[in-house]
Amino acid sequence: QVQLVESGGGSVQAGGSLRLSCAFSGTTYSTTYRTAWFRQAPGKEREAVAAVYTRSGGTVYADSVKGRFAISVDNAKNTVSLQMNSLKPEDTAIYYCAARMRVGLSWISESEYNNWGRGTQVTVSS
C-alpha cells in the first residue's frame, strides 16, 4: 500500500522560503504516473498547486505560484519536494502530497489521486 508522508511545514514571514518534502513508502516514486501538491486554506476548497509527471519529468503549476514554487524529484531518496520562495500570507494553508498511479487526465482534479498524505501546515505572516 502506498503511503505518503509530508514534512517541512512551518511558520515564516512574508518573503521567506520553505521546502516541503513528500516521502513515499510501500512503493517507489517511479511507479507513479503523476505526483502533485495540493493546499487547503481555512474556509476554502482544496486546490492544486503543482505536479510532476514521472515518465517525462514535466512539471505544471497553478498560476498563483508560478515563478515562486518549484516541484522536484529525488529518486535516490524516493521523495518529491516543493520549494516555496517569496511566500505570501495567502500561501497559508495545509499542504498535501498526492499521487496517481495510472494515466490520468487532469492534474488539478482531486478525484484523480487515490493516494494522499496527511498534510503539513504552512503559515506565512505579514
PDB file of C-alpha atoms in Angstrom:
ATOM      1  CA  GLN A   1       0.000   0.000   0.000  1.00  0.00           C
ATOM      2  CA  VAL A   2       1.295   3.428  -0.968  1.00  0.00           C
ATOM      3  CA  GLN A   3       1.958   5.792   1.907  1.00  0.00           C
ATOM      4  CA  LEU A   4       2.890   9.437   1.570  1.00  0.00           C
ATOM      5  CA  VAL A   5       4.317  11.492   4.417  1.00  0.00           C
ATOM      6  CA  GLU A   6       4.788  15.236   4.158  1.00  0.00           C
ATOM      7  CA  SER A   7       7.321  17.230   6.132  1.00  0.00           C
ATOM      8  CA  GLY A   8       8.919  20.653   6.144  1.00  0.00           C
ATOM      9  CA  GLY A   9       5.989  22.843   7.016  1.00  0.00           C
ATOM     10  CA  GLY A  10       6.267  25.680   9.500  1.00  0.00           C
ATOM     11  CA  SER A  11       5.858  29.390  10.094  1.00  0.00           C
ATOM     12  CA  VAL A  12       7.680  32.024   8.087  1.00  0.00           C
ATOM     13  CA  GLN A  13       7.402  35.727   7.394  1.00  0.00           C
ATOM     14  CA  ALA A  14       6.253  37.042   4.042  1.00  0.00           C
ATOM     15  CA  GLY A  15       9.047  36.897   1.511  1.00  0.00           C
ATOM     16  CA  GLY A  16      10.600  33.879   3.154  1.00  0.00           C
ATOM     17  CA  SER A  17      11.079  30.324   1.891  1.00  0.00           C
ATOM     18  CA  LEU A  18      10.154  26.801   2.904  1.00  0.00           C
ATOM     19  CA  ARG A  19      10.862  23.425   1.379  1.00  0.00           C
ATOM     20  CA  LEU A  20       8.278  20.690   1.710  1.00  0.00           C
ATOM     21  CA  SER A  21       9.048  17.030   1.165  1.00  0.00           C
ATOM     22  CA  CYS A  22       6.810  14.073   0.381  1.00  0.00           C
ATOM     23  CA  ALA A  23       8.302  10.703   1.220  1.00  0.00           C
ATOM     24  CA  PHE A  24       6.998   7.560  -0.491  1.00  0.00           C
ATOM     25  CA  SER A  25       6.787   4.188   1.216  1.00  0.00           C
ATOM     26  CA  GLY A  26       5.163   0.954   0.131  1.00  0.00           C
ATOM     27  CA  THR A  27       6.256   1.749  -3.407  1.00  0.00           C
ATOM     28  CA  THR A  28       8.764   3.876  -5.239  1.00  0.00           C
ATOM     29  CA  TYR A  29       8.091   7.202  -6.850  1.00  0.00           C
ATOM     30  CA  SER A  30       8.992   5.667 -10.222  1.00  0.00           C
ATOM     31  CA  THR A  31       5.831   3.538 -10.183  1.00  0.00           C
ATOM     32  CA  THR A  32       3.564   6.575 -10.205  1.00  0.00           C
ATOM     33  CA  TYR A  33       2.112   8.404 -13.161  1.00  0.00           C
ATOM     34  CA  ARG A  34       1.902  11.808 -11.546  1.00  0.00           C
ATOM     35  CA  THR A  35       2.556  13.345  -8.119  1.00  0.00           C
ATOM     36  CA  ALA A  36       1.048  16.631  -7.046  1.00  0.00           C
ATOM     37  CA  TRP A  37       0.945  19.114  -4.224  1.00  0.00           C
ATOM     38  CA  PHE A  38      -2.415  20.488  -3.146  1.00  0.00           C
ATOM     39  CA  ARG A  39      -3.246  23.010  -0.445  1.00  0.00           C
ATOM     40  CA  GLN A  40      -6.292  23.938   1.560  1.00  0.00           C
ATOM     41  CA  ALA A  41      -6.650  27.257   3.320  1.00  0.00           C
ATOM     42  CA  PRO A  42      -9.164  27.750   6.159  1.00  0.00           C
ATOM     43  CA  GLY A  43     -12.671  28.069   4.773  1.00  0.00           C
ATOM     44  CA  LYS A  44     -11.574  27.324   1.227  1.00  0.00           C
ATOM     45  CA  GLU A  45     -11.624  24.331  -1.070  1.00  0.00           C
ATOM     46  CA  ARG A  46      -8.519  22.310  -1.649  1.00  0.00           C
ATOM     47  CA  GLU A  47      -6.639  23.475  -4.725  1.00  0.00           C
ATOM     48  CA  ALA A  48      -3.864  22.043  -6.867  1.00  0.00           C
ATOM     49  CA  VAL A  49      -0.531  23.821  -6.596  1.00  0.00           C
ATOM     50  CA  ALA A  50       1.973  21.863  -8.690  1.00  0.00           C
ATOM     51  CA  ALA A  51       2.526  18.447 -10.212  1.00  0.00           C
ATOM     52  CA  VAL A  52       5.281  16.405 -11.786  1.00  0.00           C
ATOM     53  CA  TYR A  53       4.848  13.680 -14.374  1.00  0.00           C
ATOM     54  CA  THR A  54       7.043  10.679 -13.622  1.00  0.00           C
ATOM     55  CA  ARG A  55       7.878   9.469 -17.101  1.00  0.00           C
ATOM     56  CA  SER A  56       8.565  12.808 -18.800  1.00  0.00           C
ATOM     57  CA  GLY A  57       9.665  14.818 -15.783  1.00  0.00           C
ATOM     58  CA  GLY A  58       7.356  17.563 -16.932  1.00  0.00           C
ATOM     59  CA  THR A  59       6.011  19.967 -14.331  1.00  0.00           C
ATOM     60  CA  VAL A  60       2.900  22.114 -14.117  1.00  0.00           C
ATOM     61  CA  TYR A  61       1.941  24.897 -11.740  1.00  0.00           C
ATOM     62  CA  ALA A  62      -1.053  26.888 -10.676  1.00  0.00           C
ATOM     63  CA  ASP A  63      -0.894  30.481 -11.896  1.00  0.00           C
ATOM     64  CA  SER A  64      -0.823  31.729  -8.320  1.00  0.00           C
ATOM     65  CA  VAL A  65       2.546  30.057  -7.629  1.00  0.00           C
ATOM     66  CA  LYS A  66       4.304  30.182 -10.993  1.00  0.00           C
ATOM     67  CA  GLY A  67       7.773  31.639 -10.685  1.00  0.00           C
ATOM     68  CA  ARG A  68       7.783  31.214  -6.907  1.00  0.00           C
ATOM     69  CA  PHE A  69       7.348  27.480  -6.323  1.00  0.00           C
ATOM     70  CA  ALA A  70       9.299  24.601  -7.826  1.00  0.00           C
ATOM     71  CA  ILE A  71       8.465  20.897  -7.666  1.00  0.00           C
ATOM     72  CA  SER A  72      11.304  18.406  -7.917  1.00  0.00           C
ATOM     73  CA  VAL A  73      12.098  14.729  -7.512  1.00  0.00           C
ATOM     74  CA  ASP A  74      14.881  12.922  -5.660  1.00  0.00           C
ATOM     75  CA  ASN A  75      14.748   9.330  -6.885  1.00  0.00           C
ATOM     76  CA  ALA A  76      17.520   8.222  -4.552  1.00  0.00           C
ATOM     77  CA  LYS A  77      15.525   9.421  -1.539  1.00  0.00           C
ATOM     78  CA  ASN A  78      12.165   8.436  -3.032  1.00  0.00           C
ATOM     79  CA  THR A  79      10.793  11.899  -2.350  1.00  0.00           C
ATOM     80  CA  VAL A  80       9.043  14.722  -4.166  1.00  0.00           C
ATOM     81  CA  SER A  81       9.758  18.211  -2.889  1.00  0.00           C
ATOM     82  CA  LEU A  82       8.152  21.608  -3.219  1.00  0.00           C
ATOM     83  CA  GLN A  83      10.478  24.576  -2.893  1.00  0.00           C
ATOM     84  CA  MET A  84       8.441  27.640  -1.980  1.00  0.00           C
ATOM     85  CA  ASN A  85      10.042  31.065  -2.329  1.00  0.00           C
ATOM     86  CA  SER A  86       8.727  34.608  -1.962  1.00  0.00           C
ATOM     87  CA  LEU A  87       5.967  33.321   0.254  1.00  0.00           C
ATOM     88  CA  LYS A  88       2.853  35.424   0.752  1.00  0.00           C
ATOM     89  CA  PRO A  89       0.257  35.382   3.541  1.00  0.00           C
ATOM     90  CA  GLU A  90      -2.222  33.942   1.032  1.00  0.00           C
ATOM     91  CA  ASP A  91       0.009  30.854   0.735  1.00  0.00           C
ATOM     92  CA  THR A  92      -1.004  29.928   4.274  1.00  0.00           C
ATOM     93  CA  ALA A  93      -2.652  26.509   4.128  1.00  0.00           C
ATOM     94  CA  ILE A  94      -2.267  22.842   4.854  1.00  0.00           C
ATOM     95  CA  TYR A  95      -0.223  21.339   2.041  1.00  0.00           C
ATOM     96  CA  TYR A  96      -0.896  17.800   0.868  1.00  0.00           C
ATOM     97  CA  CYS A  97       1.037  15.429  -1.325  1.00  0.00           C
ATOM     98  CA  ALA A  98      -0.984  13.213  -3.671  1.00  0.00           C
ATOM     99  CA  ALA A  99      -0.029  10.514  -6.153  1.00  0.00           C
ATOM    100  CA  ARG A 100      -1.774   8.908  -9.080  1.00  0.00           C
ATOM    101  CA  MET A 101      -0.540   5.507 -10.182  1.00  0.00           C
ATOM    102  CA  ARG A 102      -2.144   5.202 -13.622  1.00  0.00           C
ATOM    103  CA  VAL A 103      -2.558   7.517 -16.582  1.00  0.00           C
ATOM    104  CA  GLY A 104      -4.937  10.388 -15.831  1.00  0.00           C
ATOM    105  CA  LEU A 105      -6.459  13.406 -17.467  1.00  0.00           C
ATOM    106  CA  SER A 106      -6.461  16.427 -15.206  1.00  0.00           C
ATOM    107  CA  TRP A 107      -3.688  17.230 -12.770  1.00  0.00           C
ATOM    108  CA  ILE A 108      -5.820  19.740 -10.896  1.00  0.00           C
ATOM    109  CA  SER A 109      -8.637  17.334 -10.118  1.00  0.00           C
ATOM    110  CA  GLU A 110      -8.623  15.886  -6.605  1.00  0.00           C
ATOM    111  CA  SER A 111     -10.548  12.845  -7.755  1.00  0.00           C
ATOM    112  CA  GLU A 112      -7.626  11.769  -9.935  1.00  0.00           C
ATOM    113  CA  TYR A 113      -5.487  10.984  -6.900  1.00  0.00           C
ATOM    114  CA  ASN A 114      -6.089   7.911  -4.783  1.00  0.00           C
ATOM    115  CA  ASN A 115      -3.062   8.265  -2.532  1.00  0.00           C
ATOM    116  CA  TRP A 116      -2.788  11.174  -0.130  1.00  0.00           C
ATOM    117  CA  GLY A 117      -0.596  12.257   2.716  1.00  0.00           C
ATOM    118  CA  ARG A 118      -1.957  13.756   5.923  1.00  0.00           C
ATOM    119  CA  GLY A 119      -0.676  17.228   5.204  1.00  0.00           C
ATOM    120  CA  THR A 120       1.741  19.730   6.678  1.00  0.00           C
ATOM    121  CA  GLN A 121       0.849  23.222   7.878  1.00  0.00           C
ATOM    122  CA  VAL A 122       2.411  26.275   6.253  1.00  0.00           C
ATOM    123  CA  THR A 123       1.796  29.650   7.881  1.00  0.00           C
ATOM    124  CA  VAL A 124       3.023  32.892   6.341  1.00  0.00           C
ATOM    125  CA  SER A 125       2.766  36.045   8.407  1.00  0.00           C
ATOM    126  CA  SER A 126       2.784  39.573   7.046  1.00  0.00           C
TER     127      SER A 126
END
